[in-house]
Tab-separated table of C-alpha atoms and ligand atoms in Angstrom:
chain	number	residue	atom	x	y	z
G	1	MET	CA	-43.431	-26.919	-78.577
G	2	THR	CA	-46.992	-27.958	-79.330
G	3	GLU	CA	-49.014	-27.345	-76.210
G	4	SER	CA	-51.518	-24.546	-75.946
G	5	THR	CA	-52.657	-22.402	-73.049
G	6	LEU	CA	-55.956	-20.616	-72.572
G	7	ILE	CA	-55.782	-17.473	-70.436
G	8	LYS	CA	-59.321	-16.995	-69.203
G	9	GLY	CA	-60.975	-13.715	-68.396
G	10	ALA	CA	-58.025	-11.356	-68.220
G	11	ASP	CA	-58.570	-7.621	-68.399
G	12	ILE	CA	-56.444	-6.928	-71.482
G	13	VAL	CA	-55.011	-3.431	-71.404
G	14	GLY	CA	-56.370	-1.393	-74.295
G	15	ARG	CA	-58.988	-4.009	-75.199
G	16	GLY	CA	-61.031	-5.163	-72.208
G	17	ARG	CA	-61.989	-8.533	-70.800
G	18	ALA	CA	-61.373	-11.509	-73.087
G	19	ASP	CA	-59.818	-14.961	-73.271
G	20	VAL	CA	-56.467	-15.432	-74.984
G	21	LEU	CA	-55.464	-18.672	-76.639
G	22	VAL	CA	-51.721	-19.228	-76.947
G	23	ARG	CA	-50.409	-21.905	-79.244
G	24	GLU	CA	-46.855	-22.744	-80.277
G	25	GLY	CA	-45.484	-19.613	-78.696
G	26	ARG	CA	-47.846	-17.216	-80.415
G	27	ILE	CA	-51.217	-15.708	-79.768
G	28	ALA	CA	-53.702	-17.835	-81.722
G	29	GLU	CA	-56.983	-16.174	-80.862
G	30	ILE	CA	-58.505	-13.492	-78.620
G	31	GLY	CA	-62.169	-13.373	-77.605
G	32	THR	CA	-63.973	-16.549	-76.635
G	33	PRO	CA	-61.852	-19.230	-78.291
G	34	SER	CA	-62.715	-22.855	-77.741
G	35	ALA	CA	-59.608	-24.748	-76.818
G	36	ALA	CA	-60.070	-28.400	-76.029
G	37	GLY	CA	-56.968	-29.819	-74.419
G	38	ALA	CA	-55.380	-26.466	-73.615
G	39	ALA	CA	-53.970	-25.790	-70.175
G	40	VAL	CA	-56.202	-23.195	-68.549
G	41	VAL	CA	-54.962	-20.204	-66.572
G	42	ASP	CA	-57.703	-18.461	-64.615
G	43	ALA	CA	-57.016	-14.757	-65.045
G	44	ASP	CA	-60.207	-13.443	-63.537
G	45	GLY	CA	-59.438	-10.082	-61.940
G	46	LEU	CA	-55.955	-9.921	-63.467
G	47	VAL	CA	-54.627	-7.214	-65.774
G	48	LEU	CA	-52.827	-8.410	-68.903
G	49	LEU	CA	-49.955	-6.138	-69.933
G	50	PRO	CA	-47.525	-6.618	-72.802
G	51	GLY	CA	-44.369	-8.088	-71.229
G	52	LEU	CA	-42.322	-5.402	-69.530
G	53	VAL	CA	-39.089	-4.241	-71.160
G	54	ASP	CA	-36.167	-2.913	-69.124
G	55	LEU	CA	-33.830	-0.491	-70.850
G	56	HIS	CA	-31.241	-0.598	-68.077
G	57	THR	CA	-30.224	-3.817	-66.321
G	58	HIS	CA	-26.844	-4.649	-64.814
G	59	LEU	CA	-26.594	-8.435	-65.104
G	60	ARG	CA	-22.947	-8.472	-63.910
G	61	GLU	CA	-21.942	-11.391	-66.108
G	62	PRO	CA	-19.209	-11.772	-67.231
G	63	GLY	CA	-17.005	-10.898	-64.291
G	64	ARG	CA	-19.092	-10.301	-61.174
G	65	GLU	CA	-21.010	-13.537	-60.914
G	66	ASP	CA	-20.842	-13.153	-57.132
G	67	ALA	CA	-23.363	-10.289	-57.479
G	68	GLU	CA	-25.616	-11.523	-60.293
G	69	THR	CA	-25.529	-13.792	-63.321
G	70	VAL	CA	-27.515	-13.694	-66.509
G	71	TYR	CA	-29.447	-16.649	-65.092
G	72	THR	CA	-30.303	-15.095	-61.715
G	73	GLY	CA	-30.854	-11.634	-63.170
G	74	THR	CA	-33.286	-12.842	-65.800
G	75	ARG	CA	-35.136	-14.900	-63.170
G	76	ALA	CA	-35.526	-11.656	-61.230
G	77	ALA	CA	-36.697	-10.016	-64.453
G	78	ALA	CA	-39.344	-12.672	-65.090
G	79	LYS	CA	-40.579	-12.337	-61.511
G	80	GLY	CA	-40.900	-8.617	-62.081
G	81	GLY	CA	-43.020	-9.146	-65.191
G	82	TYR	CA	-40.253	-8.522	-67.727
G	83	THR	CA	-39.923	-10.435	-70.979
G	84	ALA	CA	-36.897	-8.489	-72.219
G	85	VAL	CA	-33.989	-6.707	-70.580
G	86	CYS	CA	-31.188	-4.598	-72.025
G	87	ALA	CA	-27.919	-5.642	-70.386
G	88	MET	CA	-25.569	-2.785	-69.563
G	89	ALA	CA	-22.007	-2.976	-70.844
G	90	ASN	CA	-20.099	-2.408	-67.580
G	91	SER	CA	-19.181	-6.058	-67.071
G	92	TYR	CA	-15.647	-7.486	-66.712
G	93	PRO	CA	-14.549	-7.673	-69.460
G	94	VAL	CA	-16.543	-4.720	-70.713
G	95	ALA	CA	-19.053	-5.456	-73.481
G	96	ASP	CA	-17.073	-3.495	-76.041
G	97	THR	CA	-16.557	-6.236	-78.648
G	98	ALA	CA	-18.752	-8.501	-80.747
G	99	GLY	CA	-17.469	-11.482	-78.750
G	100	VAL	CA	-18.683	-10.233	-75.377
G	101	VAL	CA	-22.106	-9.053	-76.555
G	102	GLU	CA	-22.673	-12.373	-78.323
G	103	GLN	CA	-21.687	-14.222	-75.146
G	104	VAL	CA	-24.162	-12.246	-73.045
G	105	ALA	CA	-26.974	-12.816	-75.552
G	106	ALA	CA	-26.187	-16.549	-75.650
G	107	LEU	CA	-26.276	-16.771	-71.845
G	108	GLY	CA	-29.697	-15.138	-71.970
G	109	ARG	CA	-30.983	-17.675	-74.485
G	110	ALA	CA	-29.601	-20.561	-72.451
G	111	ALA	CA	-31.291	-19.331	-69.277
G	112	GLY	CA	-34.598	-18.853	-71.071
G	113	TYR	CA	-36.255	-16.484	-68.610
G	114	ALA	CA	-36.222	-13.257	-70.614
G	115	ASP	CA	-34.765	-12.015	-73.861
G	116	VAL	CA	-31.413	-10.399	-73.182
G	117	GLN	CA	-30.468	-7.593	-75.535
G	118	PRO	CA	-26.880	-6.525	-74.881
G	119	ILE	CA	-26.006	-2.832	-74.865
G	120	GLY	CA	-22.558	-2.190	-76.293
G	121	ALA	CA	-19.988	0.140	-74.769
G	122	VAL	CA	-19.410	3.484	-76.481
G	123	SER	CA	-15.718	3.551	-75.651
G	124	VAL	CA	-13.053	0.877	-75.275
G	125	GLY	CA	-13.129	-0.399	-71.693
G	126	LEU	CA	-15.521	2.455	-70.792
G	127	GLY	CA	-12.355	4.525	-70.780
G	128	GLY	CA	-13.934	7.504	-72.528
G	129	GLU	CA	-11.059	7.873	-74.984
G	130	ARG	CA	-11.440	5.677	-78.051
G	131	LEU	CA	-14.630	4.477	-79.703
G	132	ALA	CA	-15.380	0.800	-79.114
G	133	GLU	CA	-16.071	-1.570	-82.016
G	134	ILE	CA	-19.538	-0.147	-82.476
G	135	GLY	CA	-19.950	-1.377	-86.040
G	136	ALA	CA	-18.794	-4.907	-85.218
G	137	MET	CA	-21.244	-5.085	-82.299
G	138	ALA	CA	-24.076	-3.792	-84.506
G	139	ASP	CA	-23.262	-6.363	-87.199
G	140	SER	CA	-22.816	-9.205	-84.714
G	141	ALA	CA	-25.377	-11.903	-83.975
G	142	ALA	CA	-26.390	-9.789	-80.948
G	143	LYS	CA	-27.557	-6.983	-83.317
G	144	VAL	CA	-26.682	-4.214	-80.868
G	145	ARG	CA	-28.611	-1.005	-81.479
G	146	MET	CA	-27.988	0.823	-78.233
G	147	PHE	CA	-24.601	1.861	-76.889
G	148	SER	CA	-23.719	3.210	-73.468
G	149	ASP	CA	-20.773	3.690	-71.144
G	150	ASP	CA	-23.214	3.596	-68.239
G	151	GLY	CA	-21.581	3.761	-64.874
G	152	HIS	CA	-19.473	6.412	-66.586
G	153	CYS	CA	-20.420	9.490	-68.544
G	154	VAL	CA	-19.204	9.981	-72.101
G	155	ALA	CA	-17.701	13.233	-70.898
G	156	ASP	CA	-15.608	14.098	-73.959
G	157	ALA	CA	-17.804	16.123	-76.317
G	158	ARG	CA	-15.758	15.137	-79.332
G	159	LEU	CA	-16.077	11.429	-78.551
G	160	MET	CA	-19.814	11.838	-78.064
G	161	ARG	CA	-20.088	13.608	-81.387
G	162	ARG	CA	-18.226	10.793	-83.162
G	163	ALA	CA	-20.340	8.143	-81.444
G	164	LEU	CA	-23.544	9.906	-82.496
G	165	GLU	CA	-22.282	10.178	-86.070
G	166	TYR	CA	-21.405	6.499	-86.112
G	167	VAL	CA	-24.712	5.150	-84.738
G	168	LYS	CA	-26.670	7.446	-87.027
G	169	THR	CA	-25.522	5.355	-90.003
G	170	PHE	CA	-27.571	2.376	-88.820
G	171	ASP	CA	-30.266	4.166	-86.782
G	172	GLY	CA	-28.647	3.213	-83.499
G	173	ARG	CA	-28.737	5.287	-80.348
G	174	ILE	CA	-26.444	6.372	-77.575
G	175	ALA	CA	-27.687	6.056	-73.991
G	176	GLN	CA	-25.902	8.624	-71.869
G	177	HIS	CA	-25.193	8.413	-68.132
G	178	ALA	CA	-25.204	12.186	-67.691
G	179	GLU	CA	-22.636	13.142	-65.055
G	180	GLU	CA	-20.052	15.850	-65.572
G	181	PRO	CA	-17.148	14.091	-63.853
G	182	ARG	CA	-15.316	17.167	-62.598
G	183	LEU	CA	-18.471	18.355	-60.836
G	184	THR	CA	-18.958	15.040	-59.030
G	185	GLU	CA	-15.428	14.210	-57.921
G	186	GLY	CA	-15.673	12.573	-54.506
G	187	ALA	CA	-19.445	12.948	-54.449
G	188	GLN	CA	-21.366	10.695	-52.069
G	189	MET	CA	-24.956	11.898	-52.308
G	190	ASN	CA	-27.201	14.659	-53.650
G	191	GLU	CA	-25.795	18.127	-53.017
G	192	GLY	CA	-28.257	19.984	-50.835
G	193	ALA	CA	-29.411	20.600	-47.307
G	194	VAL	CA	-29.067	16.948	-46.279
G	195	SER	CA	-25.507	16.591	-47.607
G	196	ALA	CA	-24.574	19.801	-45.783
G	197	GLU	CA	-26.101	18.521	-42.579
G	198	LEU	CA	-24.396	15.125	-42.822
G	199	GLY	CA	-21.105	16.543	-44.050
G	200	LEU	CA	-21.005	14.277	-47.100
G	201	PRO	CA	-19.609	15.617	-50.405
G	202	GLY	CA	-22.451	16.521	-52.745
G	203	TRP	CA	-23.348	15.504	-56.339
G	204	PRO	CA	-24.953	18.658	-57.706
G	205	ALA	CA	-27.976	18.497	-60.016
G	206	VAL	CA	-26.150	20.697	-62.493
G	207	ALA	CA	-23.631	17.907	-63.166
G	208	GLU	CA	-26.455	15.961	-64.797
G	209	GLU	CA	-28.225	18.909	-66.357
G	210	ALA	CA	-25.113	20.374	-68.006
G	211	ILE	CA	-24.387	17.103	-69.823
G	212	ILE	CA	-28.006	16.657	-70.880
G	213	ALA	CA	-28.078	20.193	-72.286
G	214	ARG	CA	-24.803	19.631	-74.133
G	215	ASP	CA	-25.845	16.278	-75.555
G	216	VAL	CA	-29.203	17.580	-76.729
G	217	LEU	CA	-27.270	20.129	-78.770
G	218	LEU	CA	-24.815	17.532	-80.067
G	219	ALA	CA	-27.575	15.109	-81.048
G	220	GLU	CA	-29.411	17.917	-82.766
G	221	HIS	CA	-26.268	18.977	-84.594
G	222	VAL	CA	-25.533	15.439	-85.778
G	223	GLY	CA	-29.164	14.472	-86.386
G	224	ALA	CA	-28.829	11.299	-84.327
G	225	ARG	CA	-30.860	9.764	-81.526
G	226	ILE	CA	-29.857	10.218	-77.900
G	227	HIS	CA	-31.368	8.541	-74.866
G	228	PHE	CA	-30.799	9.748	-71.315
G	229	CYS	CA	-30.432	7.152	-68.595
G	230	HIS	CA	-31.887	7.605	-65.086
G	231	VAL	CA	-32.905	11.261	-65.304
G	232	SER	CA	-33.093	12.498	-61.732
G	233	THR	CA	-33.723	16.243	-61.515
G	234	ALA	CA	-36.571	18.661	-62.232
G	235	ARG	CA	-34.319	20.816	-64.397
G	236	SER	CA	-33.273	17.826	-66.532
G	237	VAL	CA	-36.948	17.301	-67.280
G	238	GLU	CA	-37.283	20.900	-68.431
G	239	ILE	CA	-34.261	20.665	-70.730
G	240	ILE	CA	-35.665	17.466	-72.272
G	241	ARG	CA	-39.095	19.027	-72.645
G	242	GLU	CA	-37.629	21.972	-74.520
G	243	ALA	CA	-35.568	19.652	-76.760
G	244	LYS	CA	-38.625	17.566	-77.618
G	245	ASP	CA	-40.641	20.688	-78.372
G	246	ARG	CA	-37.981	21.564	-80.932
G	247	GLY	CA	-38.166	18.111	-82.476
G	248	VAL	CA	-34.809	16.741	-81.310
G	249	ALA	CA	-34.742	12.909	-81.288
G	250	VAL	CA	-34.311	12.610	-77.532
G	251	THR	CA	-35.781	10.033	-75.174
G	252	ALA	CA	-35.375	9.626	-71.438
G	253	GLU	CA	-35.901	7.094	-68.704
G	254	VAL	CA	-36.550	7.439	-64.986
G	255	CYS	CA	-35.846	4.836	-62.318
G	256	PRO	CA	-38.405	3.655	-59.767
G	257	HIS	CA	-36.191	4.743	-56.862
G	258	HIS	CA	-36.080	8.311	-58.163
G	259	LEU	CA	-39.890	8.260	-58.290
G	260	LEU	CA	-40.262	7.198	-54.667
G	261	LEU	CA	-37.269	7.919	-52.441
G	262	THR	CA	-35.464	11.126	-51.481
G	263	ASP	CA	-32.068	12.077	-50.120
G	264	ALA	CA	-33.627	12.208	-46.659
G	265	ARG	CA	-32.898	8.451	-46.603
G	266	ALA	CA	-29.207	9.259	-46.220
G	267	HIS	CA	-29.937	10.178	-42.595
G	268	THR	CA	-29.871	6.437	-41.935
G	269	TYR	CA	-26.308	6.190	-43.282
G	270	ASP	CA	-27.481	2.898	-44.779
G	271	PRO	CA	-25.532	2.392	-48.040
G	272	VAL	CA	-28.508	0.581	-49.550
G	273	TYR	CA	-29.678	4.123	-50.414
G	274	LYS	CA	-26.442	5.053	-52.169
G	275	VAL	CA	-27.010	5.196	-55.915
G	276	ASN	CA	-25.716	7.092	-58.907
G	277	PRO	CA	-27.279	9.501	-59.793
G	278	PRO	CA	-28.220	9.983	-56.161
G	279	LEU	CA	-31.646	10.181	-54.578
G	280	ARG	CA	-32.757	13.809	-54.858
G	281	GLY	CA	-35.312	16.071	-53.163
G	282	ASP	CA	-39.114	16.137	-52.948
G	283	GLY	CA	-39.406	18.684	-55.765
G	284	ASP	CA	-37.430	16.434	-58.092
G	285	VAL	CA	-39.564	13.405	-57.226
G	286	ALA	CA	-42.734	15.386	-57.939
G	287	ALA	CA	-41.364	16.697	-61.247
G	288	LEU	CA	-40.261	13.225	-62.346
G	289	ARG	CA	-43.667	11.731	-61.552
G	290	ALA	CA	-45.411	14.472	-63.515
G	291	ALA	CA	-42.976	14.088	-66.425
G	292	LEU	CA	-43.557	10.334	-66.528
G	293	ALA	CA	-47.328	10.799	-66.571
G	294	GLU	CA	-47.049	13.442	-69.267
G	295	GLY	CA	-44.521	11.603	-71.422
G	296	VAL	CA	-41.640	14.084	-71.268
G	297	VAL	CA	-39.909	11.141	-69.628
G	298	ASP	CA	-40.663	8.262	-71.964
G	299	ALA	CA	-40.016	5.140	-69.950
G	300	VAL	CA	-39.367	3.556	-66.600
G	301	ALA	CA	-36.030	1.720	-66.458
G	302	THR	CA	-34.806	-0.109	-63.391
G	303	ASP	CA	-31.030	0.500	-63.299
G	304	HIS	CA	-31.111	-2.873	-61.498
G	305	ALA	CA	-27.650	-2.792	-59.888
G	306	PRO	CA	-26.961	-5.872	-57.764
G	307	HIS	CA	-23.950	-5.709	-55.465
G	308	ALA	CA	-22.263	-8.404	-53.409
G	309	PRO	CA	-22.325	-7.975	-49.602
G	310	GLN	CA	-18.702	-6.850	-49.371
G	311	ASP	CA	-19.479	-3.962	-51.730
G	312	LYS	CA	-22.599	-2.812	-49.920
G	313	ASP	CA	-22.447	-3.873	-46.260
G	314	CYS	CA	-19.777	-1.340	-45.356
G	315	GLU	CA	-19.596	2.322	-44.510
G	316	TRP	CA	-21.403	4.718	-46.843
G	317	SER	CA	-18.320	6.216	-48.477
G	318	ALA	CA	-16.823	2.804	-49.316
G	319	ALA	CA	-20.047	1.295	-50.689
G	320	ARG	CA	-20.713	0.936	-54.403
G	321	PRO	CA	-23.663	2.881	-55.778
G	322	GLY	CA	-26.719	1.005	-56.995
G	323	MET	CA	-29.792	-0.912	-55.901
G	324	LEU	CA	-31.953	-3.781	-57.068
G	325	GLY	CA	-34.948	-2.904	-59.196
G	326	LEU	CA	-36.390	-5.644	-61.392
G	327	GLU	CA	-38.760	-7.325	-58.956
G	328	THR	CA	-40.197	-4.135	-57.500
G	329	ALA	CA	-40.365	-1.761	-60.496
G	330	LEU	CA	-43.946	-2.328	-61.598
G	331	SER	CA	-45.381	-1.818	-58.129
G	332	ILE	CA	-43.449	1.379	-57.626
G	333	THR	CA	-44.438	2.673	-61.050
G	334	VAL	CA	-48.096	1.996	-60.238
G	335	ALA	CA	-47.700	3.756	-56.897
G	336	ALA	CA	-46.009	6.747	-58.557
G	337	LEU	CA	-48.740	7.012	-61.176
G	338	GLY	CA	-51.563	7.206	-58.661
G	339	GLY	CA	-51.865	3.839	-56.927
G	340	PRO	CA	-53.593	0.606	-57.946
G	341	GLU	CA	-57.153	1.922	-57.605
G	342	SER	CA	-56.820	4.909	-59.884
G	343	VAL	CA	-53.831	4.105	-62.094
G	344	ASP	CA	-54.265	4.238	-65.867
G	345	TRP	CA	-53.035	0.786	-66.904
G	346	ASP	CA	-52.714	1.858	-70.499
G	347	LEU	CA	-50.223	4.493	-69.358
G	348	VAL	CA	-48.387	1.861	-67.318
G	349	ALA	CA	-48.119	-0.337	-70.430
G	350	GLU	CA	-46.860	2.612	-72.437
G	351	ARG	CA	-44.090	3.545	-70.003
G	352	THR	CA	-42.956	0.073	-68.954
G	353	SER	CA	-43.393	-1.914	-72.159
G	354	ARG	CA	-44.408	-0.316	-75.453
G	355	THR	CA	-42.142	2.712	-75.370
G	356	PRO	CA	-39.037	1.010	-73.916
G	357	ALA	CA	-39.401	-1.702	-76.592
G	358	ARG	CA	-39.448	1.023	-79.233
G	359	ILE	CA	-36.427	2.796	-77.759
G	360	ALA	CA	-34.490	-0.496	-77.638
G	361	ALA	CA	-35.717	-1.450	-81.136
G	362	LEU	CA	-37.098	-4.787	-79.888
G	363	ALA	CA	-39.790	-5.581	-82.424
G	364	ALA	CA	-41.160	-8.711	-80.731
G	365	HIS	CA	-41.757	-6.951	-77.409
G	366	GLY	CA	-43.977	-4.140	-76.212
G	367	ARG	CA	-46.801	-5.249	-78.502
G	368	ASP	CA	-50.420	-5.426	-77.431
G	369	PRO	CA	-51.708	-8.960	-77.955
G	370	GLU	CA	-52.911	-9.688	-81.463
G	371	PRO	CA	-53.307	-13.043	-83.182
G	372	GLY	CA	-50.044	-14.030	-84.847
G	373	LEU	CA	-47.752	-12.100	-82.490
G	374	GLU	CA	-45.328	-13.762	-80.090
G	375	ALA	CA	-47.023	-14.432	-76.765
G	376	ASN	CA	-44.937	-12.136	-74.546
G	377	PHE	CA	-47.110	-10.791	-71.765
G	378	THR	CA	-47.593	-10.404	-68.052
G	379	LEU	CA	-50.552	-10.983	-65.751
G	380	VAL	CA	-50.769	-8.601	-62.805
G	381	ASP	CA	-52.977	-8.852	-59.757
G	382	PRO	CA	-53.850	-5.196	-59.099
G	383	SER	CA	-55.380	-5.902	-55.714
G	384	ARG	CA	-52.799	-8.187	-54.153
G	385	SER	CA	-50.071	-6.384	-52.235
G	386	TRP	CA	-46.874	-8.007	-50.972
G	387	THR	CA	-44.079	-7.251	-48.563
G	388	VAL	CA	-40.499	-7.129	-49.818
G	389	VAL	CA	-38.243	-9.678	-48.100
G	390	PRO	CA	-34.708	-9.439	-49.544
G	391	SER	CA	-33.895	-13.116	-49.009
G	392	GLU	CA	-36.972	-14.097	-51.006
G	393	LEU	CA	-35.962	-12.172	-54.109
G	394	ALA	CA	-34.760	-14.108	-57.156
G	395	SER	CA	-31.746	-11.851	-57.577
G	396	LEU	CA	-28.459	-13.198	-56.282
G	397	SER	CA	-27.951	-9.971	-54.338
G	398	GLN	CA	-30.149	-8.443	-51.680
G	399	ASN	CA	-29.481	-4.718	-51.903
G	400	THR	CA	-33.082	-3.614	-52.195
G	401	PRO	CA	-34.038	-0.283	-50.616
G	402	TYR	CA	-37.615	-1.546	-50.202
G	403	ALA	CA	-37.028	-4.239	-47.569
G	404	GLY	CA	-40.074	-4.538	-45.333
G	405	MET	CA	-42.117	-2.220	-47.511
G	406	GLU	CA	-45.582	-3.231	-48.655
G	407	LEU	CA	-45.901	-2.845	-52.432
G	408	PRO	CA	-49.286	-2.632	-54.118
G	409	VAL	CA	-49.420	-5.088	-57.045
G	410	THR	CA	-48.238	-8.637	-57.676
G	411	ILE	CA	-46.956	-10.328	-60.820
G	412	GLN	CA	-49.025	-13.501	-61.127
G	413	ALA	CA	-47.578	-14.797	-64.388
G	414	THR	CA	-45.116	-13.894	-67.107
G	415	PHE	CA	-45.198	-15.521	-70.532
G	416	LEU	CA	-42.224	-15.528	-72.878
G	417	ARG	CA	-43.090	-16.890	-76.319
G	418	GLY	CA	-46.034	-18.733	-74.811
G	419	ARG	CA	-44.092	-20.351	-71.969
G	420	ALA	CA	-44.843	-19.397	-68.382
G	421	THR	CA	-41.554	-18.204	-66.888
G	422	VAL	CA	-43.646	-17.317	-63.828
G	423	LEU	CA	-46.964	-18.923	-62.912
G	424	ASP	CA	-49.014	-18.350	-59.761
G	425	GLY	CA	-46.276	-15.950	-58.716
G	426	LYS	CA	-43.610	-18.653	-58.845
G	427	LEU	CA	-40.689	-19.076	-61.202
G	428	ALA	CA	-40.564	-22.012	-63.571
G	429	GLU	CA	-37.800	-23.982	-61.933
G	430	THR	CA	-35.637	-25.324	-64.709
G	431	ALA	CA	-34.227	-23.582	-67.689
G	432	GLU	CA	-35.333	-26.498	-69.863
G	433	GLU	CA	-38.941	-25.692	-69.011
G	434	ASN	CA	-38.403	-22.432	-70.829
G	435	GLN	CA	-36.845	-23.617	-74.037
B	501	DOR	O1	-25.894	3.393	-59.100
B	501	DOR	C1	-25.385	2.992	-60.129
B	501	DOR	N1	-24.931	1.745	-60.236
B	501	DOR	N2	-25.273	3.826	-61.165
B	501	DOR	C2	-24.595	3.481	-62.280
B	501	DOR	O2	-24.528	4.272	-63.191
B	501	DOR	C3	-23.920	2.185	-62.371
B	501	DOR	C4	-24.546	1.206	-61.488
B	501	DOR	C5	-23.724	-0.035	-61.292
B	501	DOR	O3	-23.203	-0.586	-62.282
B	501	DOR	O4	-23.644	-0.510	-60.162
B	502	ZN	ZN1	-25.833	5.052	-64.888
């Protein structure tokens, strides 16, 4: 790869307006470089963010290629401004061995749209009984640093303790899907006034909060890192705040849908709004937004959960939980942090790129542009809104809860190691273009 690209006049977050010269996949110069022969990208009026990093993506491959593949999922990621995604382990087979995590990473490289960092399972088959081959996955070519049974909670305290002890030896982390299973048996939606009104079995907030409180104590006892997936309640935020104040190595993510939507959506009985943990109440949404702004919640993560039509276009109780997230996350984050006119873009970069890259231990991502670094960044048009049309999304599935909604900002371009995976809002069409 020899060609160079000059990005002209972007508003670089944390630095201000400048030109960026990209050569051979890296940032060559920032300022007013002269670049004869370089392809020019006019970035006047665009915000340049470090490429977004998603801590929580369900790519569905291997096993559910009817819902998403690594190829289609990473195309959706690139369109959403992401240069790296962490692939959750609940595939078929489960990513609980070195072989599966290496396969997923290789599929990501072959597609070329975003770096794919596999997350390894904590337990064999997500069964919650025996530890998976954590060491073999960490030592594998996929270099797994984060482990999660997401979709399921590591409910057994003894197993969680052992997992924390194990990952501590190589500075790994456990990402917990906090859901006390006995408290959510049969649950269909948030437990509250709306579930009572609709007569649907409720998923109480305490089922999340009790596990978070327990795991804070276990992580503290072991001296290991714990990360909480998709935190959804005001009380969870308070438990995490208290843990951080005491110096426990805890981090947490929030999903865009929990920052925008409430359980009132269940009135529609449209299963597109069914998700786990469920949409909560107004007070939770407000607390999560404040916690994200403040940093008690460290990162935005999509929990991008594509589902095939037969798993979603059915009655509420039969539908699988989960919704798409990659292509809409940045807009919703901007909306939740004050809207495009008043949002602090440095804060956006912190929560969607720098901090998630740190949590996932991805050294080449989440870095503000500097000469010599890999050219992984995103150009956002802060004044161009767009309307979500499910059939126009890059994901193979269409289960977005934002259909028809106007979202405030547009991804104009995404660069992965100097290559435009997205340019003028359009995906590069062949994988070879990305190699
Ligand atoms: O809504 C969800 N969907 N929550 C999860 O934890 C798993 C995910 C999925 O895999 O579909
Ligand atoms: Zn989960």
